[in-house]
XYZ file of C-alpha atoms in Angstrom:
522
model
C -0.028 -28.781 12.168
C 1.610 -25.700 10.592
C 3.963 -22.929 10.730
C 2.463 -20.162 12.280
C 1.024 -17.694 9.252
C 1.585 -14.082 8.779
C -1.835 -12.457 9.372
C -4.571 -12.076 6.498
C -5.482 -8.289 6.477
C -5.669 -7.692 10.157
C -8.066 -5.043 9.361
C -9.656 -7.159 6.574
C -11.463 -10.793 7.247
C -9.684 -12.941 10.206
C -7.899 -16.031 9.252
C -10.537 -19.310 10.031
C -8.192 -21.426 11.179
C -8.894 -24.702 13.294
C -7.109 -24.572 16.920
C -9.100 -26.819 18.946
C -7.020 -27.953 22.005
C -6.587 -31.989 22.496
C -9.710 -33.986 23.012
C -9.803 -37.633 23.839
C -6.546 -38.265 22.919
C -4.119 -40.398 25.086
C -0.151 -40.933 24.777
C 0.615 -44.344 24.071
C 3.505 -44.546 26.014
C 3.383 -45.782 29.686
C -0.398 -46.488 29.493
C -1.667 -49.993 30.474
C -3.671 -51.831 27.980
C -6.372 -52.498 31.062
C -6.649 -48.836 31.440
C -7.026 -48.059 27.909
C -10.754 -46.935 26.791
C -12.200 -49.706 24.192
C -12.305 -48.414 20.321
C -8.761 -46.578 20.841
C -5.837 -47.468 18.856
C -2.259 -46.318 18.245
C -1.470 -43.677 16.473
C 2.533 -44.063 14.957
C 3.986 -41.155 13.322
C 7.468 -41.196 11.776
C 9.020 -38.055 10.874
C 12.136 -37.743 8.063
C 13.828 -35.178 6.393
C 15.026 -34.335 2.788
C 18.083 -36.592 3.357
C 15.814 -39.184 5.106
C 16.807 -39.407 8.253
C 14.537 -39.344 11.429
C 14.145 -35.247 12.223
C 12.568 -33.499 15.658
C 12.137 -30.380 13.100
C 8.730 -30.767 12.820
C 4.826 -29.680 13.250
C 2.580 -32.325 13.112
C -1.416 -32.386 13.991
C -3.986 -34.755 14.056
C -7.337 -33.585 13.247
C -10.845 -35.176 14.260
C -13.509 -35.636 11.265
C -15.147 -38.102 12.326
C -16.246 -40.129 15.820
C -15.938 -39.090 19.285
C -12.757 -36.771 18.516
C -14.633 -34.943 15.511
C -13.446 -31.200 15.503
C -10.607 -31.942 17.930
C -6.830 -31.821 17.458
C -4.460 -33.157 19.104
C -0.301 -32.575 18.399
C 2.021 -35.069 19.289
C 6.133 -34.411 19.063
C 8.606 -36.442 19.964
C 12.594 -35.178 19.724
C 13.557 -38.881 18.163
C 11.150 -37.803 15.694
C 8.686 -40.552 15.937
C 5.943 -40.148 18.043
C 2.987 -42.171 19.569
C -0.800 -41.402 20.535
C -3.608 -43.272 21.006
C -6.967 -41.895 19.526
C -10.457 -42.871 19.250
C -11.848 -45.105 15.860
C -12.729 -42.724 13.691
C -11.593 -40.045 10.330
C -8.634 -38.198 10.762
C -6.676 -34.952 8.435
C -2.721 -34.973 9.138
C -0.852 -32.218 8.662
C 2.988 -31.868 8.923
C 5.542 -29.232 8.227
C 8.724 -30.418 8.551
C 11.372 -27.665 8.971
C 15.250 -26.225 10.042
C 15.732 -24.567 12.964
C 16.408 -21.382 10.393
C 13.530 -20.308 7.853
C 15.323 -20.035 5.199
C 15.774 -23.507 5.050
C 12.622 -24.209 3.622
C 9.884 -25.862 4.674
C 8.243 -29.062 3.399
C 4.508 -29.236 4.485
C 2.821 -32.980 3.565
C -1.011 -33.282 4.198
C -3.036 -36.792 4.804
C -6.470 -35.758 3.847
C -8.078 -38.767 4.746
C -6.731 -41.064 8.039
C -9.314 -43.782 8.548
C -7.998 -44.847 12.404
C -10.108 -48.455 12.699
C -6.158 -50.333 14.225
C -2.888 -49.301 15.313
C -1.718 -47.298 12.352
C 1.749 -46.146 11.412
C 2.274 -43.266 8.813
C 5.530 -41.790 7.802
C 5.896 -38.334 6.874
C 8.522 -38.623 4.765
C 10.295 -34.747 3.084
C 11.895 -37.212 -0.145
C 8.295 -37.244 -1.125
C 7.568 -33.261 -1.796
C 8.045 -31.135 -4.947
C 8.416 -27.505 -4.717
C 5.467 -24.804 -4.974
C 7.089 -22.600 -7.894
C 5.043 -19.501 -8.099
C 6.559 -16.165 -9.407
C 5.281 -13.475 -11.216
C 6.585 -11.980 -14.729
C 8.584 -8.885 -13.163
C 11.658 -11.230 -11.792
C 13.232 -8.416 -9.703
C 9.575 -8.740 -7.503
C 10.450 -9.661 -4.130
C 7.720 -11.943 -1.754
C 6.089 -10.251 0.928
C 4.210 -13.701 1.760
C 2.697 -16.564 0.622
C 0.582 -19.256 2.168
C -0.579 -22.534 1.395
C -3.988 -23.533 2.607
C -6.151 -26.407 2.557
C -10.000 -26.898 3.272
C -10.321 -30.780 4.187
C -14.378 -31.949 4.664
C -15.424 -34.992 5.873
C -18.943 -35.548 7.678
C -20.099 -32.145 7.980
C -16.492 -31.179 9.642
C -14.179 -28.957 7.779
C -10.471 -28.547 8.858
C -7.840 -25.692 7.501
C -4.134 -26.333 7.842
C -1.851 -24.403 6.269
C 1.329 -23.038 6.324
C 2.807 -19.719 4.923
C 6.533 -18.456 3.856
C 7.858 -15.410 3.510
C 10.768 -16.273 1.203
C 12.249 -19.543 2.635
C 11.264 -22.579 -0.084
C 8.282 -24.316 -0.093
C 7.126 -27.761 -0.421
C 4.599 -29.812 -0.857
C 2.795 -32.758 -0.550
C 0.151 -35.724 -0.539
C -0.022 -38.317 1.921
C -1.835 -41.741 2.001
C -5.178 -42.756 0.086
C -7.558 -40.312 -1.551
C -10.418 -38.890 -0.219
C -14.326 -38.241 -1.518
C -14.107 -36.083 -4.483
C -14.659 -32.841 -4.077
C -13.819 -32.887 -0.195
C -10.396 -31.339 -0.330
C -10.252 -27.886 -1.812
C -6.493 -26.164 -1.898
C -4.917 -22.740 -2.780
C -1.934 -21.322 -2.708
C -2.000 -17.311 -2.068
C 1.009 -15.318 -2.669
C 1.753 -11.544 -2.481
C 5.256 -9.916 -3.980
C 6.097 -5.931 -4.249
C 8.128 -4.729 -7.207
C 8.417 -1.232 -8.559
C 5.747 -0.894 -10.704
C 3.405 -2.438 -8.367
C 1.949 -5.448 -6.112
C 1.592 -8.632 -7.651
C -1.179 -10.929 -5.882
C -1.283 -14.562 -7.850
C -3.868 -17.253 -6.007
C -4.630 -20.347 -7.446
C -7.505 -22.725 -6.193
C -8.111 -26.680 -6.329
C -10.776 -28.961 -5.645
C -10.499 -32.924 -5.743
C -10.076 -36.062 -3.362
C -5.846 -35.457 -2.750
C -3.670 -32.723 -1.515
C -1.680 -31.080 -3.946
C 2.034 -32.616 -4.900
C 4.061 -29.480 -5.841
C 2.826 -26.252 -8.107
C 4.194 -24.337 -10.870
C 2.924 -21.582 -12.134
C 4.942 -18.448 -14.253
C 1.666 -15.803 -15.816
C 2.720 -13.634 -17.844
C 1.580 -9.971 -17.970
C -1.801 -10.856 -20.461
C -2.467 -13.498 -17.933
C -3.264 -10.489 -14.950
C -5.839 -8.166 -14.231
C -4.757 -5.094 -13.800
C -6.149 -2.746 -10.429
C -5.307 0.697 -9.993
C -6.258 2.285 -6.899
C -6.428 6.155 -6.816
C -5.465 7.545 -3.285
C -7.480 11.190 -2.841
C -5.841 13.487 -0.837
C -8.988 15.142 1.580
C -8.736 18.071 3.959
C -6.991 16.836 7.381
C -5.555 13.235 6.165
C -2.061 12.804 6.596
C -0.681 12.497 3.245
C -0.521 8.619 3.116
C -3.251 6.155 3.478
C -3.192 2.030 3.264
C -4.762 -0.216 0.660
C -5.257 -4.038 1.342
C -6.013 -6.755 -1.275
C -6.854 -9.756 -0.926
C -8.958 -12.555 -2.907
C -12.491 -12.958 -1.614
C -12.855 -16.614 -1.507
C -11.428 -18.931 1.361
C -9.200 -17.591 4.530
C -6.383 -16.845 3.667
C -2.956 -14.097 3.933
C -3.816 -10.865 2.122
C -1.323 -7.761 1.236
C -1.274 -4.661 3.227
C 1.061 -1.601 2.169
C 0.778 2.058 1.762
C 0.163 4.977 -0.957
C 0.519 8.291 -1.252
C -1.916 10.661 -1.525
C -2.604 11.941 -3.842
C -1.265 9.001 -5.333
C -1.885 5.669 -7.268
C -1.235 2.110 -6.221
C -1.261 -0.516 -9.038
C -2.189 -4.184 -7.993
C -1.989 -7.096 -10.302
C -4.120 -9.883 -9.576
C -4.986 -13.333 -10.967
C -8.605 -13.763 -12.242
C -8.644 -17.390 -11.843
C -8.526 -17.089 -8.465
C -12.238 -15.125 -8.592
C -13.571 -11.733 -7.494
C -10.813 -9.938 -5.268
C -11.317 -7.459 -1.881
C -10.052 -4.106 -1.716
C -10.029 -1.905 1.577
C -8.562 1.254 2.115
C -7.613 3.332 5.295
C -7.127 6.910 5.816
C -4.917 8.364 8.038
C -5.104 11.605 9.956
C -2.274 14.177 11.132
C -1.115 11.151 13.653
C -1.240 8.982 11.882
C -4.383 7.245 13.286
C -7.177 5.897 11.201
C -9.395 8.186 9.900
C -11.719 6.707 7.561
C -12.164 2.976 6.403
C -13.498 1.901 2.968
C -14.131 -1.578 1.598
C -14.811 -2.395 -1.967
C -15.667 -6.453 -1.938
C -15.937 -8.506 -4.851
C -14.130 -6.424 -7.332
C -14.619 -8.625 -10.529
C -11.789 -8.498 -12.937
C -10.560 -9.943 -16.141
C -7.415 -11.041 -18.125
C -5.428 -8.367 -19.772
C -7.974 -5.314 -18.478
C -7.610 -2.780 -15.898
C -10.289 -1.539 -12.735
C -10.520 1.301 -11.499
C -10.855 2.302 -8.038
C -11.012 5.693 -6.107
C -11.206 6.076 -2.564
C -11.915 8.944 -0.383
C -12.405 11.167 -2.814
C -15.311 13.830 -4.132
C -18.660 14.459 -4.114
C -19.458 12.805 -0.748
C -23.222 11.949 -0.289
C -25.832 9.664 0.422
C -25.632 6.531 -1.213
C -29.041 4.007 -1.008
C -26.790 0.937 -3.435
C -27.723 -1.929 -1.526
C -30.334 -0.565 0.661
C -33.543 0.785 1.443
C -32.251 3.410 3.856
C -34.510 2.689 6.378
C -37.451 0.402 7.125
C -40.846 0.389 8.943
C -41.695 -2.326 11.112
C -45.073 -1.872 13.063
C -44.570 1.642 14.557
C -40.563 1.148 14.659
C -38.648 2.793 11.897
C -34.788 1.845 12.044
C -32.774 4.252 9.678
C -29.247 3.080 8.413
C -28.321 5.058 5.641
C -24.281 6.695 5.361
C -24.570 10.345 4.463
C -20.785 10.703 3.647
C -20.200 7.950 0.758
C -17.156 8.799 -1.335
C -17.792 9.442 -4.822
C -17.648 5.902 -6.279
C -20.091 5.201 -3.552
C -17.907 3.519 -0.859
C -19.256 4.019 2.613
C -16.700 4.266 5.547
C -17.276 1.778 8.264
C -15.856 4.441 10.462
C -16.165 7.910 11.692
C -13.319 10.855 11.545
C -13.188 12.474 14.735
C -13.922 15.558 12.718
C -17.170 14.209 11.785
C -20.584 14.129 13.030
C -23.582 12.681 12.024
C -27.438 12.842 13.340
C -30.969 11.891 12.125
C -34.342 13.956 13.171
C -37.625 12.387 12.247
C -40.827 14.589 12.599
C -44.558 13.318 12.376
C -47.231 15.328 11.476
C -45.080 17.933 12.327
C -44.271 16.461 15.968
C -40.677 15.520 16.897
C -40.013 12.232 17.910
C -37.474 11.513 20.540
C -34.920 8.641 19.053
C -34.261 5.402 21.041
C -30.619 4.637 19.251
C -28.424 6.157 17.422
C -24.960 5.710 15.810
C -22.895 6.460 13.010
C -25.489 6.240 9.686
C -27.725 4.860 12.206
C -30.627 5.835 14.182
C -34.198 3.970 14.808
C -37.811 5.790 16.284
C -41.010 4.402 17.463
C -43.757 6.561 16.234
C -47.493 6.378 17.349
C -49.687 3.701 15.738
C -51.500 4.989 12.146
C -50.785 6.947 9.075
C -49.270 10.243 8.881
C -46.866 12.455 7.232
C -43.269 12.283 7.914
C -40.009 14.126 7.956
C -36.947 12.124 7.856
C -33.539 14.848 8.312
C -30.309 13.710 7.844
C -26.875 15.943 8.930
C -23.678 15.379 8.190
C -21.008 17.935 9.322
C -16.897 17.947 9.161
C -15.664 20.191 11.286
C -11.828 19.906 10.977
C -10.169 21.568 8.248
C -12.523 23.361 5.277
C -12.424 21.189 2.159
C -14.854 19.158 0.497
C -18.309 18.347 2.154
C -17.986 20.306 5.298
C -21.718 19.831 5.450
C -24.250 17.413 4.139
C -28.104 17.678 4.478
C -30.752 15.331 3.007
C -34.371 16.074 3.555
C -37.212 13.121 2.953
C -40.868 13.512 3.376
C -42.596 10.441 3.300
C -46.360 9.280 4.230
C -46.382 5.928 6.380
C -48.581 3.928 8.488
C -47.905 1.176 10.861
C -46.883 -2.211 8.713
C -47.239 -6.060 9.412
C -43.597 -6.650 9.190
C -40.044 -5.136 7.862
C -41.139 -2.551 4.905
C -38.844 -0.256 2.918
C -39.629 3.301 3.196
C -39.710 5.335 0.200
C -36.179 7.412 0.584
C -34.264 8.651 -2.864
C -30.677 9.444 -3.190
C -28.845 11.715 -5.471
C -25.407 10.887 -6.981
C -23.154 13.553 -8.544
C -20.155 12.013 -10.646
C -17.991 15.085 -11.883
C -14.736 14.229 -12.987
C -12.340 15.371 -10.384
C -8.742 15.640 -9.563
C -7.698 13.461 -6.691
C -7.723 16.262 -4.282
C -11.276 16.735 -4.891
C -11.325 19.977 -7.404
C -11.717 20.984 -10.452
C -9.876 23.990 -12.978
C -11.336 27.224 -11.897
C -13.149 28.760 -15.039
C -13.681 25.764 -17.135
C -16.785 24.342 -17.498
C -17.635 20.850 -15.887
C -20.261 18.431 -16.297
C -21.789 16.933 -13.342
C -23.419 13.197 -14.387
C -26.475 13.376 -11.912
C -27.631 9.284 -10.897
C -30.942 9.183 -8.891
C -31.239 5.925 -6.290
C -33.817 4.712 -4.311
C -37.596 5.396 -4.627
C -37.087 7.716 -7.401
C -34.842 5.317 -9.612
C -35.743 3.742 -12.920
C -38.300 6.015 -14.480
C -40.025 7.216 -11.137
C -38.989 10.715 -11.246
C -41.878 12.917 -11.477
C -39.388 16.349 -10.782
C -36.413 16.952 -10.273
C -34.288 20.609 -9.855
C -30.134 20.695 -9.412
C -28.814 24.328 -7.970
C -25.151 25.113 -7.424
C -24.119 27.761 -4.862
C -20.396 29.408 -4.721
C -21.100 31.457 -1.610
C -21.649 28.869 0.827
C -25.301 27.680 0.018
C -26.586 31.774 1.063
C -27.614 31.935 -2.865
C -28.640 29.253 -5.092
C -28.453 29.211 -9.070
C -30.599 26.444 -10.654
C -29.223 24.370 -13.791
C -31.119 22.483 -16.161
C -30.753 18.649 -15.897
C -30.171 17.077 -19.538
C -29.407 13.550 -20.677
C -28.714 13.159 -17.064
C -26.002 15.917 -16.497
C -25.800 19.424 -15.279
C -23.179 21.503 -16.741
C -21.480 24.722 -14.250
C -18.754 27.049 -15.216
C -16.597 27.017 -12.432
C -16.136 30.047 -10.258
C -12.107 31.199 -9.977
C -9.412 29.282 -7.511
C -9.621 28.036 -4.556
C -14.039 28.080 -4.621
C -15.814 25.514 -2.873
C -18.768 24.479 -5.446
C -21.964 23.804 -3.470
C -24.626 21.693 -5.237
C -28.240 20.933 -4.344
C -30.953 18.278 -5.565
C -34.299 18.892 -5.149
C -36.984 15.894 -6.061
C -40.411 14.173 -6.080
C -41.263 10.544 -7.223
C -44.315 9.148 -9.471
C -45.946 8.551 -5.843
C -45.396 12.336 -4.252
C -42.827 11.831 -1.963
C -39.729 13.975 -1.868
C -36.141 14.895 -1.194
C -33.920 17.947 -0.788
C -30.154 17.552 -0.317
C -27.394 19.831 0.367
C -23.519 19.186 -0.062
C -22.394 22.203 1.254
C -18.393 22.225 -0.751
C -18.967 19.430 -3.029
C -16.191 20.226 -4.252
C -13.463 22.632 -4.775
C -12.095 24.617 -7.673
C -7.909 24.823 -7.967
């Protein structure tokens, strides 16, 4: 089996590892032949250490892949360190990390992909016969926060994961016994270190028939992406938040630490091993979560740098990814987040400060909702087609700062439909460049990039009006919209900067919103 591993993102994507208890498996020792079940056969595991001699410093587990014990385990120890069970014919993985009683020892893990059990079998596992996993990355005063070594074993529709993880004590590694099918046993090592200029994430994947015998690898600096992640600092967060990385592909450990904010935290990751997972977690006055962003699939590149800002101004709608809501027969589900950040990253929870609600009106008629949550709120409206209002409110109440309220407006004609059918909602994105506590210099001017989504996108803008308020959205002063920006002279210090978009698509329907304090002037 494996030493226990330190825990992937807790908050991120649980760790898939197999657990299944013992199943059909029967100790060897003491057992009558006549009382034996036909098509079982011994099982003999020897267990040495680096110096060869028998060791009871071990985890071993026998995994079903095949025949009646398929997705069972089963983990036999014996102190004399070799140990007997009797199994069922059929394809077994082996995994064994042999081990000191102190960590620090190291730890020599040694996997048998494939274990065809068809007669009394004896396999020695055998620490002489491992090489050392030798990953470090270019800034040698980096210290490891963990590392873990994982494989993915397939056989007959039945996948296994062993693994094993470190947090400093040496690792290593091996193969055991015949090769497999190709292409059945993938393998990567993940490994996480903090230094003073940043984390360092390096993950490194394999596919073939055999287990992997050792690993070295040393990048240098031009061999890393490079992923800075900028902290904002909003109204009621406690001046620290937590960022999370880890790579997107496979379970496996991740890195969790903290930043301040306002702050940056600089990550450098490994592009071979694939697109890489970002979330990040605000934290209130006591220190509880707040809000909680993901950014998945961050694609990155050699010797370039990402970008990524969290929490930060002018929070919105956002439609990327979705319709907003959707008509099916005289049901219309809404899911749309009315507070997205400014790069568009949608918190998967709710501040206490916050609320959030959706009204929809037809022909002028309220209609009563049947759910409602977060972003989230569905209606059944009478058969037919008919004019509809769609209002969605977002308010903070907690400390004033940026988007203490948020109002989108959609009118929209619909009739009842066969099946699931997008309904015709538009968003409005405004991208000014702003500090990371959401502001801007008082009496400069700033340009406002304005993005349309949704119904309205690519070309099917018939109108569309962007007003900015300084008095709390009591007076409005319209700008005009070119090459896709607004540009305002901001008001003096310490001004919240309302802004409003008012639009209609190629097919009439239309859209007012309201960020009440977009953003705020310094």
């Amino acid at each position: 089996m494996t030493i226990p591993s330190a825990p992937r993102r807790s908050v991120l994507r649980a760790l898939a590892v197999s657990v299944a208890l013992v199943g059909g498996a029967i100790p060897a020792s003491g057992t009558a032949a006549s009382a034996e079940p036909p098509g079982t056969y011994t099982l003999t595991i020897n267990h040495l250490d680096r110096a060869g001699r028998a060791t009871a410093d071990y985890l071993t587990g026998v995994h079903g892949l095949s025949g009646p014990n398929a997705g069972k385990s089963v983990k036999p120890h014996d102190a004399s360190g070799t140990t007997t069970v009797r199994l069922p014919r059929g394809r077994y993985a082996l995994d064994s990390a042999l081990h000191k009683s102190e960590p620090a020892d190291g730890v020599d893990w040694i996997v048998q992909p494939r274990l065809d059990l068809d007669r009394d079998t004896t396999v020695t596992v055998d620490a002489r016969t491992t090489a050392a996993v030798d990953v470090r990355p270019p800034d040698p005063a980096a210290k490891l926060y963990v590392g873990m070594m994982l494989a993915e074993i397939t056989h007959n529709g039945v996948t296994h994961h062993p693994n094993v993880s470190t947090g400093g004590a040496e690792l290593r590694v091996a193969h055991l016994g015949p090769a497999a099918e190709p292409g059945s046993v993938r393998q990567w090592f993940d490994g996480h270190w903090e230094a003073g200029k940043g984390v360092y994430s390096l993950g490194y994947a394999f596919t073939g028939d055999r287990a992997l015998t050792g690993l070295t690898r040393h990048p240098a600096r031009r061999d890393l992406a490079t992923v800075r992640v900028g902290a904002a600092a909003t109204p009621g967060t406690s001046g620290y938040a937590n960022v999370f990385v880890t790579p997107s592909a496979g379970p496996t450990v991740g890195y969790g630490g903290t930043v301040k904010t306002p702050g940056t935290a600089t990550h450098f990751v490994t592009p071979e091993r694939g697109t890489w997972d970002f979330m990040y977690a605000t934290r209130d006055a006591s220190g509880a979560t707040a809000r909680r962003y993901h950014a998945d699939g961050v694609r990155v590149r050699a010797g370039e740098t990402t970008s990524l800002t969290f929490d930060n101004a002018v929070f919105g709608p956002d439609l990327t990814g979705r319709p907003g809501a959707v008509r099916e027969g005289r049901r219309i589900s809404v899911d749309l987040p009315l507070l997205a950040d400014g790069e568009g990253h949608t918190s998967v929870e709710r501040a206490p400060d916050e609320t959030v609600s959706f009204t929809l009106h037809r022909d002028g008629v309220p209609v009563a909702p049947e759910a409602s949550a977060p972003g989230r709120a569905a209606f059944t409206v009478p058969p037919g087609r008919a004019a509809h209002r769609l209002t969605g409110t977002a308010r903070r109440t907690g400390a004033p700062g940026t988007a203490t309220r948020v109002t989108s407006v959609w009118t929209f004609a619909s009739a009842t439909t066969a099946g699931p059918t997008p309904l015709p909602l538009s968003a409005v994105r405004f991208s000014p460049g702003l500090s990371l506590t959401g502001t801007a210099p008082a009496g400069t001017a700033l340009r406002i990039p304005v993005t349309v989504q949704g119904a309205a996108a690519n070309g099917r803008t018939r109108s569309l009006t962007v007003s900015t308020s300084t008095d709390g959205g009591a007076t409005w002063t319209r700008l005009p919209v070119t090459r896709g920006a607004v540009t305002f002279r901001n008001p003096p210090a310490d001004t919240g900067v309302s802004l409003r978009a008012e639009l209609t698509d190629t097919d009439g329907n239309t859209l007012t919103q309201t960020t009440v304090d977009a953003y705020r002037t310094r």
